[in-house]
Amino acid sequence: AGPCIMSAPGAAAAGGGRSAAAAEWGGFEDNMQGGGSAVIDMENMDDTSGSSFEDMGEMHQRMKEEEEEEAEGEAGAADEEDGEFLGMKGLRGQLGRQVADQMWQVGKRQASRAFSLYANIDILRPYFDVEPVQVRARLLESMIPVKMINFPQKIAGELYGPLMLVFTLVAILLHGMKTSDTIIREGTLMGTAIGTCFGYWLGVSSFIYFLAYLCNAQITMVQMLSLLGYGLFGHCITLFVTYNIHFHSLFYIFWLGVGGLSTLRMVAVLVSRTVGHTQRLILCGTLAALHMLFLLYLHFAYHKVVEGILDTLEGPNMPPFQRVARDIPIVSSAVLNTTAKAVALTL
Amino acid sequence: FAGLADVSISEDIPVEGEITVPVGSRSPDEDYSTLDEPVRDTIMRDLKAVGKKFVHVMYPKKSSALLRDWDLWGPLVLCVSLALMLQGGSADSKDDGGPQFAEVFVIIWFGAVVITLNSKLLGGTISFFQSLCVLGYCVLPLTVAMLVCRLVLLAGSGTVSFVIRLIVVVAMFGWSTLASTAFLADSQPPNRKALVVYPIFLFYFVISWMILTFTPQ
């Protein structure tokens, strides 16, 4: 190591001297320093890539295994002798422990490598890079339709807000189903709520993205997910209010007002990113229809269609709204009658 | 290095010294001696660790015992007991006992996994199992609330019992959320605490709602 260490300061000095002169050619400095000294710098021989560690680890393990085989061979030969047997057993026990330790290390290393390869959530990390103020601003913006539709509107590709809104919708839906004593056969309340909300968010986003591809609209999948997710904010507000205050006129006002505003916003953003009247009509008509109909569906399918205040404290006085009522004509016609009455009363 | 060049050691002076490495107090044999202890000792040690964590949840101070050595025994026991107590709470008890148990189980574990992933994606420094451990242990106040609700419902199910149950569940829900926030929010960047607290709030809200709307048949 002596000559190498002596050469390193020399090379550095030479490199420094040359670098002062060759300051304009920044890229040449490294090459000059390496080429200046004739002796190879031992410090650069240390290859710190991962593979060399693994090779060393495997070599080490092979050495241990060979030692163990030797020890086993010797122990097998010395089986009959008691005095030597005890000594061999002690040695074998210790080697055995070391081998077990080594195998545990290798196994753990391999498992962590596989885990970091397949369970890498870092690909989703950029979509969750938000501040609370940004989330609040975007929530409020989702209710305000933009006026400028000739210029493509910016959509933030963020997934935290939409995901939280979908979960909030699930919670509100669960609340609505519980207070209306919805009975689900062959399924669970929670499963239905999660399936409905996530199915709508992912399914309708994919469908509209496909339509956007057909209609040459400029929007990516993440942006579509984000747009539709924030559009569910209106749904959350409407359902939260109307599951607790059971007036049908109130629901229709909220449906048109709040639902309509959030739909208008989504439609305006999409229109600003699409060219051509027919394409705009197809895309926005589909989205508006699906969005408004979903709110209607959520209100009527998961909620008691009976006028008046529900009293869940006193237990079920009236027959609960059965979801499997299709084959019972009496219940379904009763439901139809009450719906028709409700609609007639409010119009 | 120039000064050392003229140091020379004559060969007739013996070199002396101690080469032995001081042995630590724990010999390798002690690591494996837990196999020889009676089963009662092992179980009592684990139970004491779980009990200590329960105490930490009920009085949430800034201690790192929950985080440092995490274990999932406590959450499993709490989850199973909560799911068992929530069974049989629907109108038709013919085949609804099954889904209730699976529902609660899946909600708790799936919800805890989602919250953990969310906090990691937001830049948290806590590990996956540590977060699961904290969220699971903080279900303890809600399990206590469920117990109290069942006892209150044995007495009757009128408006008074509903009010009592509401107060108890709301109080325990607040306690759970505060306890888990105390442990988890420290591992986040300071301006994003609200983003992590909201899903925890939603999670315990759903569990509290299931407890509150439980009516035995």
Coordinates of C-alpha atoms in Angstrom, one line a residue:
Chain A
A1 CA 0.0 0.0 0.0
G2 CA 3.0 2.2 0.4
P3 CA 3.8 3.1 -3.2
C4 CA 0.1 3.6 -3.9
I5 CA -0.4 6.0 -1.1
M6 CA 2.6 8.0 -2.2
S7 CA 1.3 8.2 -5.7
A8 CA -2.2 9.5 -4.7
P9 CA -1.1 13.0 -3.5
G10 CA 1.2 13.2 -6.5
A11 CA -1.7 12.5 -8.8
A12 CA -3.9 14.9 -6.9
A13 CA -1.3 17.7 -7.2
A14 CA -0.7 17.0 -10.8
G15 CA -4.5 16.9 -11.4
G16 CA -4.9 20.1 -9.5
G17 CA -2.2 21.8 -11.5
R18 CA -3.7 20.6 -14.7
S19 CA -7.2 21.5 -13.6
A20 CA -6.2 25.1 -13.0
A21 CA -4.8 25.3 -16.6
A22 CA -7.6 23.3 -18.1
A23 CA -10.5 25.0 -16.3
E24 CA -12.4 25.6 -19.4
W25 CA -12.7 21.9 -20.3
G26 CA -14.5 20.7 -17.2
G27 CA -15.1 17.2 -18.5
F28 CA -11.4 16.5 -19.0
E29 CA -10.4 16.9 -15.4
D30 CA -11.3 13.4 -14.3
N31 CA -9.6 11.7 -17.3
M32 CA -6.4 13.8 -16.7
Q33 CA -6.1 12.8 -13.1
G34 CA -6.5 9.1 -13.9
G35 CA -4.1 9.2 -16.8
G36 CA -1.5 11.3 -14.9
S37 CA -0.3 8.6 -12.5
A38 CA 1.2 5.5 -13.7
V39 CA 0.4 3.5 -10.5
I40 CA -3.2 2.3 -10.1
D41 CA -4.8 3.9 -7.1
M42 CA -5.8 1.0 -4.7
E43 CA -8.7 3.0 -3.2
N44 CA -10.6 2.8 -6.5
M45 CA -10.4 -0.9 -6.6
D46 CA -13.1 -1.2 -3.9
D47 CA -16.2 -2.2 -5.9
T48 CA -19.2 -1.3 -3.8
S49 CA -21.8 -2.6 -6.1
G50 CA -24.3 -5.0 -4.6
S51 CA -23.3 -8.0 -6.6
S52 CA -19.9 -8.3 -5.1
F53 CA -21.3 -8.4 -1.6
E54 CA -23.6 -11.2 -2.6
D55 CA -20.8 -13.1 -4.2
M56 CA -18.8 -12.7 -1.0
G57 CA -21.8 -13.9 1.0
E58 CA -22.2 -16.9 -1.2
M59 CA -18.5 -17.7 -1.0
H60 CA -18.7 -17.4 2.7
Q61 CA -21.6 -19.7 2.9
R62 CA -20.0 -22.3 0.7
M63 CA -16.9 -22.2 2.9
K64 CA -19.2 -22.7 5.9
E65 CA -20.9 -25.6 4.3
E66 CA -17.6 -27.2 3.4
E67 CA -16.5 -26.8 7.0
E68 CA -19.7 -28.3 8.2
E69 CA -19.3 -31.3 5.9
E70 CA -15.8 -31.8 7.1
A71 CA -17.0 -31.6 10.7
E72 CA -19.8 -34.0 10.0
G73 CA -17.5 -36.5 8.3
E74 CA -15.1 -36.3 11.3
A75 CA -18.0 -36.6 13.8
G76 CA -19.3 -39.6 11.9
A77 CA -16.0 -41.3 12.0
A78 CA -15.5 -40.6 15.7
D79 CA -19.0 -41.8 16.8
E80 CA -17.8 -44.7 18.8
E81 CA -15.3 -42.8 20.9
D82 CA -17.0 -41.1 23.8
G83 CA -14.3 -38.7 24.9
E84 CA -13.7 -37.3 21.4
F85 CA -17.5 -37.4 20.6
L86 CA -18.3 -34.8 23.2
G87 CA -15.7 -32.5 21.8
M88 CA -16.9 -33.0 18.3
K89 CA -20.5 -32.4 19.3
G90 CA -19.6 -29.1 20.9
L91 CA -17.8 -28.0 17.8
R92 CA -20.6 -29.2 15.5
G93 CA -23.2 -27.4 17.6
Q94 CA -21.4 -24.2 17.2
L95 CA -20.9 -24.6 13.5
G96 CA -24.5 -25.7 13.2
R97 CA -25.6 -22.4 14.8
Q98 CA -23.4 -20.4 12.5
V99 CA -24.6 -22.2 9.4
A100 CA -28.2 -21.6 10.5
D101 CA -27.4 -18.0 11.1
Q102 CA -25.8 -17.7 7.7
M103 CA -28.7 -19.3 5.9
W104 CA -31.1 -17.0 7.7
Q105 CA -29.1 -14.0 6.5
V106 CA -29.1 -15.2 2.9
G107 CA -32.8 -16.0 3.0
K108 CA -33.7 -12.7 4.5
R109 CA -31.6 -10.9 1.9
Q110 CA -33.4 -12.7 -0.9
A111 CA -36.8 -12.1 0.5
S112 CA -36.2 -8.4 1.0
R113 CA -34.9 -8.2 -2.6
A114 CA -38.1 -9.8 -3.9
F115 CA -40.2 -7.7 -1.7
S116 CA -38.6 -4.4 -2.8
L117 CA -39.0 -5.5 -6.4
Y118 CA -42.7 -6.4 -6.3
A119 CA -44.1 -4.3 -3.5
N120 CA -42.7 -1.1 -4.7
I121 CA -45.2 1.5 -3.9
D122 CA -42.9 4.3 -4.9
I123 CA -44.5 4.4 -8.3
L124 CA -47.6 5.9 -6.7
R125 CA -45.7 8.4 -4.6
P126 CA -45.8 11.4 -7.0
Y127 CA -49.6 11.2 -7.1
F128 CA -49.8 11.7 -3.3
D129 CA -47.6 14.7 -3.1
V130 CA -50.1 17.3 -1.9
E131 CA -50.6 19.8 0.8
P132 CA -53.8 20.2 2.8
V133 CA -54.4 23.7 1.4
Q134 CA -54.2 22.3 -2.1
V135 CA -56.7 19.6 -1.3
R136 CA -59.1 22.1 0.2
A137 CA -58.7 24.5 -2.8
R138 CA -59.4 21.7 -5.2
L139 CA -62.4 20.5 -3.3
L140 CA -63.9 24.0 -3.5
E141 CA -62.9 24.4 -7.2
S142 CA -64.7 21.2 -8.1
M143 CA -68.0 23.0 -7.5
I144 CA -67.2 26.0 -9.6
P145 CA -67.7 25.6 -13.4
V146 CA -65.0 27.3 -15.4
K147 CA -66.0 29.8 -18.0
M148 CA -63.1 29.6 -20.4
I149 CA -63.7 26.6 -22.5
N150 CA -61.6 27.6 -25.5
F151 CA -58.3 27.1 -23.6
P152 CA -57.5 23.6 -22.2
Q153 CA -58.0 23.7 -18.5
K154 CA -55.3 22.3 -16.2
I155 CA -56.2 19.2 -14.3
A156 CA -54.0 18.1 -11.4
G157 CA -53.1 14.5 -11.5
E158 CA -53.5 13.8 -7.9
L159 CA -55.0 10.7 -6.3
Y160 CA -55.1 11.5 -2.5
G161 CA -58.2 13.7 -2.7
P162 CA -60.2 11.4 -5.0
L163 CA -59.3 8.3 -2.9
M164 CA -60.4 10.0 0.3
L165 CA -63.6 11.2 -1.3
V166 CA -64.5 7.7 -2.4
F167 CA -63.9 6.3 1.1
T168 CA -66.0 9.1 2.5
L169 CA -68.8 8.2 0.1
V170 CA -68.5 4.6 1.2
A171 CA -68.9 5.7 4.9
I172 CA -71.9 7.9 4.0
L173 CA -73.5 5.1 2.0
L174 CA -73.0 2.7 4.9
H175 CA -74.7 5.2 7.2
G176 CA -77.6 5.5 4.8
M177 CA -78.0 1.8 4.5
K178 CA -77.9 1.2 8.2
T179 CA -80.5 3.9 8.9
S180 CA -82.8 2.6 6.3
D181 CA -82.5 -1.0 7.4
T182 CA -81.4 -2.3 4.1
I183 CA -81.0 -6.0 4.1
I184 CA -78.5 -7.5 1.7
R185 CA -78.7 -11.2 1.1
E186 CA -75.7 -13.0 -0.4
G187 CA -73.4 -10.2 0.4
T188 CA -72.5 -7.8 3.0
L189 CA -73.4 -4.1 3.5
M190 CA -69.8 -3.1 3.5
G191 CA -69.0 -5.1 0.5
T192 CA -71.9 -3.6 -1.4
A193 CA -70.9 0.0 -0.4
I194 CA -67.3 -0.4 -1.3
G195 CA -68.1 -2.3 -4.5
T196 CA -70.5 0.4 -5.7
C197 CA -68.3 3.4 -5.0
F198 CA -65.0 2.0 -6.2
G199 CA -66.8 0.4 -9.2
Y200 CA -68.3 3.7 -10.2
W201 CA -65.1 5.6 -9.8
L202 CA -62.8 3.2 -11.6
G203 CA -65.4 1.9 -14.1
V204 CA -66.8 5.2 -15.3
S205 CA -63.3 6.8 -15.4
S206 CA -62.1 4.0 -17.6
F207 CA -65.2 4.2 -19.8
I208 CA -65.0 8.0 -20.2
Y209 CA -61.2 7.7 -20.8
F210 CA -62.0 5.2 -23.6
L211 CA -64.6 7.6 -25.1
A212 CA -62.1 10.4 -24.8
Y213 CA -59.6 8.3 -26.8
L214 CA -62.3 7.8 -29.4
C215 CA -63.2 11.5 -29.5
N216 CA -59.6 12.7 -29.5
A217 CA -59.8 14.5 -26.2
Q218 CA -56.6 15.3 -24.5
I219 CA -56.8 13.7 -21.1
T220 CA -54.7 11.0 -19.3
M221 CA -56.1 8.2 -17.2
V222 CA -54.8 9.7 -13.9
Q223 CA -56.3 13.1 -14.8
M224 CA -59.7 11.4 -15.5
L225 CA -59.6 9.5 -12.2
S226 CA -58.7 12.8 -10.5
L227 CA -61.5 14.7 -12.2
L228 CA -64.2 12.2 -11.5
G229 CA -63.0 11.7 -8.0
Y230 CA -63.3 15.3 -7.2
G231 CA -66.7 15.3 -8.9
L232 CA -67.9 12.9 -6.2
F233 CA -67.6 15.8 -3.7
G234 CA -71.0 17.0 -4.7
H235 CA -72.4 13.5 -4.3
C236 CA -70.9 13.3 -0.8
I237 CA -72.5 16.6 0.3
T238 CA -75.9 15.8 -1.2
L239 CA -76.1 12.3 0.3
F240 CA -74.8 13.4 3.7
V241 CA -77.6 16.0 3.9
T242 CA -80.4 14.0 2.4
Y243 CA -79.7 10.8 4.3
N244 CA -80.3 12.8 7.5
I245 CA -83.1 15.1 6.4
H246 CA -85.7 13.1 4.6
F247 CA -87.6 15.6 2.4
H248 CA -87.8 14.7 -1.3
S249 CA -88.1 18.2 -2.5
L250 CA -84.8 18.9 -0.6
F251 CA -83.2 16.0 -2.4
Y252 CA -84.3 17.2 -5.8
I253 CA -83.0 20.7 -5.1
F254 CA -79.7 19.3 -4.0
W255 CA -79.6 16.9 -7.0
L256 CA -80.0 19.7 -9.5
G257 CA -78.0 22.3 -7.6
V258 CA -75.0 20.6 -6.1
G259 CA -74.9 17.6 -8.5
G260 CA -75.5 19.9 -11.4
L261 CA -72.7 22.2 -10.4
S262 CA -70.1 19.5 -10.1
T263 CA -71.3 17.9 -13.3
L264 CA -71.0 21.3 -15.1
R265 CA -67.5 21.7 -13.9
M266 CA -66.4 18.3 -15.2
V267 CA -68.2 18.9 -18.4
A268 CA -66.6 22.3 -18.9
V269 CA -63.1 20.9 -18.3
L270 CA -63.7 18.1 -20.8
V271 CA -65.1 20.5 -23.4
S272 CA -62.1 22.7 -23.1
R273 CA -59.9 19.7 -24.0
T274 CA -62.0 18.4 -26.9
V275 CA -62.2 19.7 -30.4
G276 CA -65.3 19.3 -32.6
H277 CA -69.0 19.6 -31.7
T278 CA -70.0 16.0 -32.1
Q279 CA -67.2 14.7 -30.0
R280 CA -67.9 17.3 -27.3
L281 CA -71.6 16.3 -27.3
I282 CA -70.9 12.6 -27.0
L283 CA -68.3 12.9 -24.3
C284 CA -70.0 15.4 -22.1
G285 CA -73.5 14.0 -22.6
T286 CA -72.3 10.6 -21.4
L287 CA -70.5 11.9 -18.4
A288 CA -73.3 14.2 -17.4
A289 CA -75.9 11.4 -17.7
L290 CA -73.8 8.9 -15.8
H291 CA -72.9 11.3 -13.0
M292 CA -76.4 12.6 -12.4
L293 CA -78.0 9.1 -12.7
F294 CA -75.5 7.7 -10.2
L295 CA -76.6 10.3 -7.6
L296 CA -80.2 9.4 -8.2
Y297 CA -79.5 5.7 -7.9
L298 CA -77.6 6.2 -4.7
H299 CA -80.4 8.1 -3.1
F300 CA -83.2 5.8 -4.1
A301 CA -81.6 2.4 -3.9
Y302 CA -80.1 2.7 -0.5
H303 CA -82.7 4.7 1.2
K304 CA -86.2 4.2 2.5
V305 CA -88.7 5.5 0.0
V306 CA -91.1 6.5 2.6
E307 CA -92.1 10.0 3.6
G308 CA -91.6 11.0 7.1
I309 CA -88.9 10.8 9.7
L310 CA -87.5 7.3 10.2
D311 CA -87.2 6.2 13.8
T312 CA -84.5 3.5 14.0
L313 CA -84.6 3.8 17.8
E314 CA -87.9 2.1 18.1
G315 CA -87.1 -0.8 15.9
P316 CA -88.6 -1.7 12.6
N317 CA -92.2 -0.7 12.6
M318 CA -92.5 -0.9 8.9
P319 CA -91.2 -3.6 6.6
P320 CA -87.7 -2.8 5.6
F321 CA -86.8 -2.0 2.0
Q322 CA -85.7 -5.4 0.7
R323 CA -83.2 -5.3 -2.1
V324 CA -84.3 -8.7 -3.3
A325 CA -87.8 -7.5 -3.7
R326 CA -87.9 -8.1 -7.4
D327 CA -89.8 -11.3 -7.2
I328 CA -92.3 -10.1 -4.7
P329 CA -94.8 -8.1 -6.7
I330 CA -96.5 -6.6 -3.7
V331 CA -93.5 -4.9 -2.3
S332 CA -92.2 -3.6 -5.6
S333 CA -95.5 -2.2 -6.6
A334 CA -95.8 -0.5 -3.2
V335 CA -92.3 1.0 -3.8
L336 CA -93.4 2.2 -7.3
N337 CA -96.6 3.7 -5.8
T338 CA -94.7 5.6 -3.2
T339 CA -92.1 6.8 -5.7
A340 CA -94.8 8.0 -8.0
K341 CA -96.6 9.7 -5.2
A342 CA -93.4 11.4 -4.1
V343 CA -92.6 12.5 -7.6
A344 CA -96.1 13.8 -8.1
L345 CA -96.1 15.7 -4.9
T346 CA -92.8 17.4 -5.6
L347 CA -93.6 18.4 -9.1
Chain B
F1 CA 4.6 9.1 6.7
A2 CA 8.1 10.5 6.2
G3 CA 8.8 10.5 10.0
L4 CA 8.0 6.8 10.3
A5 CA 10.4 5.8 7.7
D6 CA 13.3 5.6 10.1
V7 CA 11.5 3.6 12.8
S8 CA 12.9 0.1 13.0
I9 CA 12.2 -2.7 15.4
S10 CA 15.1 -4.9 16.3
E11 CA 14.3 -8.5 16.1
D12 CA 15.6 -9.6 19.5
I13 CA 13.0 -7.5 21.5
P14 CA 9.9 -9.7 22.0
V15 CA 6.6 -8.0 21.2
E16 CA 4.2 -8.2 24.1
G17 CA 0.5 -7.5 24.6
E18 CA -3.0 -8.9 24.9
I19 CA -4.7 -10.0 21.8
T20 CA -7.8 -11.4 23.5
V21 CA -11.0 -9.6 22.7
P22 CA -13.0 -8.9 25.9
V23 CA -16.0 -11.2 25.8
G24 CA -19.4 -9.6 26.2
S25 CA -21.7 -10.4 29.0
R26 CA -24.0 -12.4 26.7
S27 CA -22.5 -15.5 25.3
P28 CA -24.1 -17.0 22.2
D29 CA -25.6 -19.7 24.3
E30 CA -28.0 -17.3 26.0
D31 CA -29.8 -16.5 22.7
Y32 CA -31.1 -20.0 22.4
S33 CA -31.8 -20.6 26.1
T34 CA -35.4 -19.3 25.7
L35 CA -36.2 -22.7 24.2
D36 CA -35.5 -24.4 27.5
E37 CA -37.6 -22.2 29.7
P38 CA -41.1 -23.4 30.7
V39 CA -44.0 -22.4 28.4
R40 CA -45.6 -20.4 31.1
D41 CA -42.6 -18.0 31.1
T42 CA -42.8 -17.4 27.4
I43 CA -46.5 -16.8 27.5
M44 CA -46.3 -14.5 30.5
R45 CA -43.6 -12.5 28.9
D46 CA -45.7 -12.0 25.8
L47 CA -48.8 -11.3 27.8
K48 CA -47.0 -8.7 29.8
A49 CA -45.7 -6.9 26.7
V50 CA -49.3 -6.9 25.3
G51 CA -50.7 -5.6 28.6
K52 CA -48.1 -2.8 28.7
K53 CA -49.1 -1.7 25.3
F54 CA -52.8 -1.7 26.3
V55 CA -51.9 0.7 29.1
H56 CA -50.0 2.9 26.7
V57 CA -53.1 3.1 24.5
M58 CA -55.4 4.0 27.4
Y59 CA -53.0 6.8 28.6
P60 CA -51.4 8.0 25.4
K61 CA -48.2 9.6 26.3
K62 CA -45.3 10.2 24.0
S63 CA -43.6 6.9 24.5
S64 CA -42.1 4.7 21.9
A65 CA -42.9 1.4 23.4
L66 CA -45.7 0.8 20.9
L67 CA -43.5 1.7 18.0
R68 CA -40.2 0.1 19.0
D69 CA -41.3 -3.5 19.5
W70 CA -44.4 -3.9 17.6
D71 CA -46.5 -7.0 17.8
L72 CA -49.8 -8.0 16.3
W73 CA -51.2 -10.2 19.1
G74 CA -53.1 -7.4 20.7
P75 CA -54.7 -6.2 17.5
L76 CA -55.7 -9.8 16.7
V77 CA -57.3 -10.4 20.1
L78 CA -59.1 -7.0 19.9
C79 CA -60.3 -7.5 16.4
V80 CA -61.6 -11.0 17.0
S81 CA -63.4 -10.0 20.3
L82 CA -65.0 -7.0 18.6
A83 CA -66.1 -9.1 15.6
L84 CA -67.6 -11.7 18.0
M85 CA -69.5 -9.1 19.9
L86 CA -70.8 -7.5 16.8
Q87 CA -72.3 -10.8 15.5
G88 CA -75.9 -11.5 15.4
G89 CA -76.9 -7.9 15.1
S90 CA -79.2 -7.9 12.1
A91 CA -82.9 -8.6 11.7
D92 CA -82.6 -12.0 10.0
S93 CA -80.3 -14.2 12.0
K94 CA -80.6 -17.1 9.7
D95 CA -77.4 -16.7 7.7
D96 CA -76.2 -13.3 8.8
G97 CA -73.9 -14.4 11.6
G98 CA -71.1 -15.2 9.1
P99 CA -70.9 -12.0 7.1
Q100 CA -70.9 -9.9 10.2
F101 CA -67.7 -11.5 11.5
A102 CA -65.9 -11.4 8.2
E103 CA -67.1 -7.9 7.6
V104 CA -65.6 -6.5 10.8
F105 CA -62.4 -8.5 10.3
V106 CA -61.9 -7.3 6.8
I107 CA -62.8 -3.7 7.5
I108 CA -60.3 -3.5 10.3
W109 CA -57.4 -5.1 8.5
F110 CA -58.1 -3.6 5.1
G111 CA -58.7 -0.2 6.6
A112 CA -55.5 -0.4 8.6
V113 CA -53.5 -1.5 5.5
V114 CA -55.0 1.4 3.5
I115 CA -54.1 4.0 6.1
T116 CA -50.6 2.6 6.4
L117 CA -50.1 2.8 2.7
N118 CA -51.5 6.3 2.6
S119 CA -49.2 7.5 5.4
K120 CA -46.2 5.9 3.7
L121 CA -47.1 7.5 0.3
L122 CA -47.4 10.9 2.0
G123 CA -43.8 10.6 3.1
G124 CA -44.1 9.0 6.5
T125 CA -41.1 7.4 8.2
I126 CA -43.0 4.7 10.1
S127 CA -42.7 1.1 9.0
F128 CA -45.6 -1.0 7.7
F129 CA -46.0 -3.2 10.7
Q130 CA -45.4 -0.5 13.3
S131 CA -48.4 1.4 11.8
L132 CA -50.6 -1.7 11.7
C133 CA -49.6 -2.3 15.4
V134 CA -50.6 1.2 16.5
L135 CA -53.9 1.2 14.6
G136 CA -54.8 -2.2 15.9
Y137 CA -54.0 -1.4 19.5
C138 CA -56.0 1.8 19.3
V139 CA -59.2 -0.2 18.6
L140 CA -59.1 -1.0 22.4
P141 CA -61.3 2.0 23.5
L142 CA -63.9 1.0 20.9
T143 CA -63.9 -2.6 22.1
V144 CA -64.5 -1.3 25.6
A145 CA -67.4 0.8 24.1
M146 CA -68.9 -2.3 22.5
L147 CA -68.8 -4.1 25.8
V148 CA -70.5 -1.2 27.5
C149 CA -73.1 -1.0 24.7
R150 CA -73.9 -4.7 25.0
L151 CA -74.3 -4.4 28.8
V152 CA -76.6 -1.3 28.4
L153 CA -78.7 -3.1 25.7
L154 CA -79.2 -6.0 28.2
A155 CA -81.0 -3.5 30.4
G156 CA -83.3 -2.2 27.6
S157 CA -83.3 -0.5 24.2
G158 CA -85.1 2.7 24.6
T159 CA -84.2 6.3 24.0
V160 CA -82.2 6.6 27.2
S161 CA -80.1 3.6 26.4
F162 CA -79.5 5.1 22.9
V163 CA -78.3 8.4 24.4
I164 CA -76.0 6.6 26.8
R165 CA -74.6 4.4 24.0
L166 CA -74.2 7.5 21.8
I167 CA -72.2 9.3 24.5
V168 CA -70.0 6.3 25.3
V169 CA -69.3 5.5 21.6
V170 CA -68.5 9.2 20.7
A171 CA -66.2 9.5 23.7
M172 CA -64.3 6.3 22.9
F173 CA -64.1 7.2 19.2
G174 CA -62.5 10.5 20.2
W175 CA -60.1 8.6 22.5
S176 CA -59.1 6.1 19.7
T177 CA -58.5 8.8 17.2
L178 CA -56.5 11.0 19.6
A179 CA -54.4 8.0 20.8
S180 CA -53.5 6.8 17.3
T181 CA -52.8 10.4 16.1
A182 CA -50.5 10.9 19.1
F183 CA -48.4 7.9 17.9
L184 CA -48.7 8.2 14.1
A185 CA -48.7 11.9 13.4
D186 CA -45.1 12.4 14.7
S187 CA -43.7 10.4 11.8
Q188 CA -45.1 12.7 9.2
P189 CA -43.8 16.0 7.8
P190 CA -45.4 18.7 10.0
N191 CA -47.6 20.4 7.3
R192 CA -49.2 17.1 6.2
K193 CA -50.5 15.9 9.6
A194 CA -54.1 16.7 8.6
L195 CA -53.8 14.5 5.5
V196 CA -52.9 11.5 7.6
V197 CA -55.4 12.2 10.4
Y198 CA -58.4 12.3 8.1
P199 CA -58.4 8.6 7.0
I200 CA -57.8 7.5 10.6
F201 CA -60.8 9.6 11.6
L202 CA -62.9 7.9 8.9
F203 CA -61.7 4.5 9.9
Y204 CA -62.6 4.8 13.5
F205 CA -65.9 6.5 12.5
V206 CA -66.9 3.5 10.5
I207 CA -66.2 1.1 13.3
S208 CA -68.0 3.4 15.8
W209 CA -71.0 3.5 13.5
M210 CA -71.1 -0.3 13.4
I211 CA -71.0 -0.4 17.2
L212 CA -73.6 2.3 17.6
T213 CA -76.1 0.7 15.2
F214 CA -75.8 -2.7 16.7
T215 CA -79.1 -4.1 17.8
P216 CA -79.2 -7.6 19.2
Q217 CA -82.0 -10.0 18.3

